Amino acid sequence: MKELKITMIGMGYVGLVTGAAFAKHGFHTTCTTRTPEKVKALKSGKVPFYEPGLEELVKEGVDAGLLHGSTDNIACVKDSDITFNCVGTPSLPDGSIDLGHVEKTSEDIGTALKDMDRYHVVVAKSTIVPSTTDSLIKPILEEKSGKKAGEDFGLCMNPEFLREGAALQDSLHPDRIVVGGIDQRSIDTVMRVYEGFDCPKMETDLRTAEMIKYGANCLLATKITFANEFANICEIFGVDVYEMMRGVGLDFRINPSFLNAGVGFGGSCFPKDVNAITATAKKNGYNPRILNAVLDVNETQPLRMATMAKNKFGDVSGKRVALLGLSFKPDTDDVRYTRALPIAESFVEAGAQVVAYDPKATENFKRLTDKDITYVSSAKEALKGADMCIIQSDWAEFKDLKAEDFKGLMKSPNIIDGRRTYDPDRMIKDGVTYIGIGWKNGL
Ligand code: UGA
């Protein structure tokens, strides 16, 4: 066991996955939550959301006596050397960031620091708009503890870059680690936790660390939107956007990832973060035009599925439409800002009978809409008797479906794919009508 003891505040994606990764690296790590059931579940190696491999990693940490759960923030901070604050920073109705959880937990940390003799570093890990660590978190910690940051305790900002569905890989083998600190001692202490991680490590100041996270997420969201914009232009000229972007991405300065066009980006991060930095910039007198456009294109992109269906197959009213994939991407049950919602609703509004299936996210999706949608328990059941099939996220289970399945089960084997799940030449050769946004054969 390593000598540093770690507290992770928050048992969401970032807190639990990173906590389990720290335990894997030999650190005594306690994840806190306000929900006692989650602590109880953790003890038996259970996790509150679906993430491939996480349950096994958590169990390994628990069985080794290194990973623990608790509902007591203050006691855990007091008993540790570093606290990573990983609570959620959701959007407010106007798109700006809700820092309520960060404020509340910073108060707890400050209260704990008050009675502590040993040196402790507080690390902001949640995605927070620039200046939050030094202008909001620091004053709360100092007020509650009666101590001074940079003298009596350390303060860092360490953004998280993990992707849902690939969170284990990303947290155990990150591309890079960024630590912004109020002073060198704080940074050096946090870097000790990352000693066993083999990747480039960057030291910087607090605000730059905060901004790096927004820069990364906004650039990735912009890449996707750029591909979507070109997909819409490609359609006019009968050019296949996937082939085009393959050629574009071969330029090492551009790189091929996050250029997959389709129905737009969803999830708890890109939409929230692009909105938050846009709102912050506007509040401070700058209107970020590129980011506004990214949000704008992303709103309309999923609606192109219904337009495409109408243009290709005629009025969808009364048609049975199989919708495959309800989570915002494969390998997660997360439906936050999923593009499946505007797609499903636009088809229902056009009078279609939507029959939806997802391997993990159906129950979560049901809570998002009261529209008349039928939910079934397999992809094949959704396809039965359908006039067309919409693929919203490319789960491996859908990839396994063959042209024969679509032809055998559907009334008409028509697929509109939001993700390019299959090889179009193969599908079309095998007798399926297979189209997608920005494809050569789209309209
Ligand atoms: C994203 C970032 O990729 C992580 O680096 C970051 O840590 C995380 O946000 C966060 O801020 O916590 P995540 O939202 O889990 O991770 O998922 P992504 O794999 O980035 O996908 C986001 C959305 O973009 C999905 O809806 C996906 O389908 C879509 N996407 C992705 C595309 O439409 N095209 C692409 O080429 C890639």
CSV table of C-alpha atoms in Angstrom, one decimal, residues 179-397:
chain,number,residue,atom,x,y,z
A,179,VAL,CA,-2.0,19.4,-12.8
A,180,GLY,CA,-2.5,23.1,-12.1
A,181,GLY,CA,-1.4,24.2,-8.7
A,182,ILE,CA,-1.3,27.2,-6.4
A,183,ASP,CA,2.3,26.3,-5.6
A,184,GLN,CA,5.0,23.7,-6.4
A,185,ARG,CA,4.4,21.8,-3.2
A,186,SER,CA,0.8,21.2,-4.0
A,187,ILE,CA,1.7,20.1,-7.6
A,188,ASP,CA,4.5,17.8,-6.4
A,189,THR,CA,2.1,16.1,-3.9
A,190,VAL,CA,-0.5,15.4,-6.5
A,191,MET,CA,2.1,14.2,-9.0
A,192,ARG,CA,3.2,11.5,-6.5
A,193,VAL,CA,-0.3,10.0,-7.0
A,194,TYR,CA,0.4,9.8,-10.7
A,195,GLU,CA,4.0,8.4,-10.4
A,196,GLY,CA,2.9,5.0,-11.7
A,197,PHE,CA,1.1,6.5,-14.7
A,198,ASP,CA,3.2,6.3,-17.9
A,199,CYS,CA,2.1,9.4,-20.0
A,200,PRO,CA,3.1,13.0,-20.5
A,201,LYS,CA,2.5,15.1,-17.4
A,202,MET,CA,2.0,18.8,-17.5
A,203,GLU,CA,2.3,21.3,-14.6
A,204,THR,CA,0.6,24.6,-14.9
A,205,ASP,CA,-1.5,27.1,-13.0
A,206,LEU,CA,-5.0,26.7,-11.7
A,207,ARG,CA,-6.9,28.7,-14.4
A,208,THR,CA,-4.9,27.1,-17.3
A,209,ALA,CA,-5.7,23.7,-16.0
A,210,GLU,CA,-9.4,24.6,-15.9
A,211,MET,CA,-9.3,26.1,-19.4
A,212,ILE,CA,-7.5,23.0,-20.8
A,213,LYS,CA,-10.5,20.9,-20.1
A,214,TYR,CA,-12.8,23.2,-21.9
A,215,GLY,CA,-10.4,23.6,-24.7
A,216,ALA,CA,-10.2,19.8,-25.2
A,217,ASN,CA,-14.0,19.2,-25.0
A,218,CYS,CA,-14.9,22.1,-27.2
A,219,LEU,CA,-12.3,21.2,-29.8
A,220,LEU,CA,-13.6,17.6,-29.9
A,221,ALA,CA,-17.2,18.9,-30.2
A,222,THR,CA,-16.1,21.3,-32.9
A,223,LYS,CA,-14.4,18.5,-34.9
A,224,ILE,CA,-17.6,16.4,-34.7
A,225,THR,CA,-19.7,19.4,-35.7
A,226,PHE,CA,-17.3,20.2,-38.5
A,227,ALA,CA,-17.8,16.7,-39.9
A,228,ASN,CA,-21.6,17.1,-39.5
A,229,GLU,CA,-21.5,20.4,-41.4
A,230,PHE,CA,-19.5,18.8,-44.2
A,231,ALA,CA,-21.9,15.8,-44.2
A,232,ASN,CA,-24.7,18.1,-45.0
A,233,ILE,CA,-22.7,19.7,-47.8
A,234,CYS,CA,-21.5,16.3,-49.1
A,235,GLU,CA,-25.1,15.3,-49.6
A,236,ILE,CA,-25.6,18.1,-52.1
A,237,PHE,CA,-22.7,16.8,-54.2
A,238,GLY,CA,-23.2,13.1,-53.8
A,239,VAL,CA,-19.9,12.8,-51.9
A,240,ASP,CA,-19.5,10.3,-49.0
A,241,VAL,CA,-18.5,12.2,-45.9
A,242,TYR,CA,-16.9,9.2,-44.3
A,243,GLU,CA,-14.6,8.6,-47.2
A,244,MET,CA,-13.9,12.4,-47.4
A,245,MET,CA,-13.0,12.6,-43.7
A,246,ARG,CA,-10.8,9.6,-44.0
A,247,GLY,CA,-8.7,11.5,-46.5
A,248,VAL,CA,-8.8,14.7,-44.4
A,249,GLY,CA,-7.9,12.8,-41.2
A,250,LEU,CA,-4.8,11.3,-42.8
A,251,ASP,CA,-3.1,14.6,-42.4
A,252,PHE,CA,-1.3,14.1,-39.1
A,253,ARG,CA,-2.0,17.7,-38.1
A,254,ILE,CA,-5.7,16.9,-38.2
A,255,ASN,CA,-5.9,13.2,-37.0
A,256,PRO,CA,-8.8,10.9,-38.0
A,257,SER,CA,-10.6,10.7,-34.6
A,258,PHE,CA,-13.8,12.5,-33.8
A,259,LEU,CA,-14.6,13.2,-37.4
A,260,ASN,CA,-17.4,10.6,-37.6
A,261,ALA,CA,-20.4,12.5,-38.9
A,262,GLY,CA,-24.0,11.6,-38.0
A,263,VAL,CA,-26.7,12.7,-35.6
A,264,GLY,CA,-24.6,14.9,-33.4
A,265,PHE,CA,-22.9,14.7,-30.1
A,266,GLY,CA,-24.7,13.9,-26.8
A,267,GLY,CA,-23.7,12.9,-23.3
A,268,SER,CA,-23.1,14.8,-20.1
A,269,CYS,CA,-20.0,16.6,-21.2
A,270,PHE,CA,-19.8,18.1,-24.6
A,271,PRO,CA,-23.2,19.8,-24.6
A,272,LYS,CA,-22.8,21.0,-21.0
A,273,ASP,CA,-19.2,22.2,-21.4
A,274,VAL,CA,-19.7,24.0,-24.7
A,275,ASN,CA,-22.7,25.7,-23.2
A,276,ALA,CA,-20.9,26.6,-19.9
A,277,ILE,CA,-17.9,28.2,-21.5
A,278,THR,CA,-20.1,30.0,-24.0
A,279,ALA,CA,-22.3,31.4,-21.2
A,280,THR,CA,-19.2,32.4,-19.2
A,281,ALA,CA,-17.6,34.1,-22.1
A,282,LYS,CA,-20.8,36.0,-22.9
A,283,LYS,CA,-21.2,37.0,-19.2
A,284,ASN,CA,-17.8,38.5,-19.4
A,285,GLY,CA,-18.5,40.5,-22.6
A,286,TYR,CA,-17.3,38.1,-25.4
A,287,ASN,CA,-19.6,36.3,-27.7
A,288,PRO,CA,-17.9,33.1,-28.9
A,289,ARG,CA,-19.2,32.7,-32.5
A,290,ILE,CA,-17.6,29.3,-33.3
A,291,LEU,CA,-19.0,27.7,-30.1
A,292,ASN,CA,-22.5,29.2,-30.8
A,293,ALA,CA,-22.4,27.6,-34.2
A,294,VAL,CA,-21.3,24.2,-32.7
A,295,LEU,CA,-24.3,24.2,-30.5
A,296,ASP,CA,-26.6,25.4,-33.3
A,297,VAL,CA,-25.6,22.7,-35.8
A,298,ASN,CA,-25.8,20.0,-33.1
A,299,GLU,CA,-29.4,20.9,-32.3
A,300,THR,CA,-30.6,20.5,-35.9
A,301,GLN,CA,-28.5,17.5,-36.9
A,302,PRO,CA,-30.7,14.8,-35.3
A,303,LEU,CA,-33.8,16.2,-37.0
A,304,ARG,CA,-32.3,15.4,-40.4
A,305,MET,CA,-33.1,11.8,-39.7
A,306,ALA,CA,-36.8,12.4,-40.0
A,307,THR,CA,-36.3,14.6,-43.0
A,308,MET,CA,-34.2,12.0,-44.7
A,309,ALA,CA,-36.8,9.3,-44.0
A,310,LYS,CA,-39.5,11.5,-45.5
A,311,ASN,CA,-37.4,12.4,-48.6
A,312,LYS,CA,-36.4,8.8,-49.2
A,313,PHE,CA,-39.5,6.8,-48.1
A,314,GLY,CA,-42.3,9.3,-48.1
A,315,ASP,CA,-44.7,10.3,-45.3
A,316,VAL,CA,-43.7,8.3,-42.1
A,317,SER,CA,-47.2,8.7,-40.7
A,318,GLY,CA,-48.6,5.3,-39.6
A,319,LYS,CA,-45.2,3.6,-40.4
A,320,ARG,CA,-43.5,1.3,-37.9
A,321,VAL,CA,-40.1,2.7,-37.1
A,322,ALA,CA,-37.5,0.6,-35.2
A,323,LEU,CA,-35.2,2.9,-33.2
A,324,LEU,CA,-32.0,1.1,-32.2
A,325,GLY,CA,-29.8,2.7,-29.5
A,326,LEU,CA,-31.1,5.1,-26.8
A,327,SER,CA,-28.0,5.9,-24.8
A,328,PHE,CA,-25.9,8.8,-26.0
A,329,LYS,CA,-23.3,6.3,-27.3
A,330,PRO,CA,-22.6,2.6,-27.0
A,331,ASP,CA,-21.4,0.9,-23.9
A,332,THR,CA,-23.2,3.1,-21.4
A,333,ASP,CA,-26.7,3.4,-20.0
A,334,ASP,CA,-26.3,7.2,-19.8
A,335,VAL,CA,-29.1,9.0,-21.7
A,336,ARG,CA,-28.1,12.6,-20.9
A,337,TYR,CA,-28.6,14.8,-23.9
A,338,THR,CA,-28.9,11.6,-26.1
A,339,ARG,CA,-29.7,12.4,-29.7
A,340,ALA,CA,-32.2,9.5,-29.5
A,341,LEU,CA,-34.6,11.9,-27.8
A,342,PRO,CA,-35.1,14.5,-30.6
A,343,ILE,CA,-35.0,11.6,-33.1
A,344,ALA,CA,-37.7,9.6,-31.4
A,345,GLU,CA,-39.8,12.7,-30.7
A,346,SER,CA,-39.6,14.0,-34.3
A,347,PHE,CA,-40.7,10.6,-35.7
A,348,VAL,CA,-43.6,10.4,-33.2
A,349,GLU,CA,-44.6,13.9,-34.0
A,350,ALA,CA,-44.6,13.0,-37.7
A,351,GLY,CA,-47.1,10.2,-36.9
A,352,ALA,CA,-44.8,7.2,-36.9
A,353,GLN,CA,-45.2,4.3,-34.5
A,354,VAL,CA,-41.7,4.2,-32.8
A,355,VAL,CA,-40.5,0.8,-31.4
A,356,ALA,CA,-37.3,1.4,-29.5
A,357,TYR,CA,-34.6,-0.9,-28.1
A,358,ASP,CA,-31.3,-0.4,-26.2
A,359,PRO,CA,-29.1,-3.0,-24.6
A,360,LYS,CA,-28.8,-1.0,-21.3
A,361,ALA,CA,-30.5,2.4,-21.4
A,362,THR,CA,-34.2,1.7,-21.9
A,363,GLU,CA,-35.3,2.4,-18.3
A,364,ASN,CA,-33.3,5.6,-18.2
A,365,PHE,CA,-34.7,6.8,-21.5
A,366,LYS,CA,-38.3,6.1,-20.5
A,367,ARG,CA,-37.9,8.8,-17.9
A,368,LEU,CA,-37.0,11.5,-20.5
A,369,THR,CA,-40.2,11.4,-22.5
A,370,ASP,CA,-43.9,10.7,-22.2
A,371,LYS,CA,-44.3,10.4,-26.0
A,372,ASP,CA,-46.0,7.3,-27.2
A,373,ILE,CA,-43.1,5.0,-27.8
A,374,THR,CA,-43.1,1.2,-27.6
A,375,TYR,CA,-40.1,-0.4,-25.8
A,376,VAL,CA,-39.0,-3.9,-26.6
A,377,SER,CA,-36.3,-6.2,-25.2
A,378,SER,CA,-34.2,-7.1,-28.3
A,379,ALA,CA,-33.1,-5.5,-31.6
A,380,LYS,CA,-34.8,-8.3,-33.5
A,381,GLU,CA,-38.1,-7.6,-31.8
A,382,ALA,CA,-37.9,-4.0,-32.7
A,383,LEU,CA,-37.2,-4.9,-36.4
A,384,LYS,CA,-40.2,-7.2,-36.6
A,385,GLY,CA,-42.6,-5.8,-39.2
A,386,ALA,CA,-40.9,-2.4,-39.3
A,387,ASP,CA,-41.0,-0.2,-42.3
A,388,MET,CA,-37.7,1.4,-41.5
A,389,CYS,CA,-34.9,1.2,-38.9
A,390,ILE,CA,-33.1,4.1,-37.4
A,391,ILE,CA,-29.7,3.4,-35.8
A,392,GLN,CA,-28.8,6.1,-33.2
A,393,SER,CA,-25.8,4.4,-31.5
A,394,ASP,CA,-23.7,1.6,-32.8
A,395,TRP,CA,-23.7,-0.9,-30.0
A,396,ALA,CA,-21.7,-4.1,-30.8
A,397,GLU,CA,-25.0,-6.0,-30.6
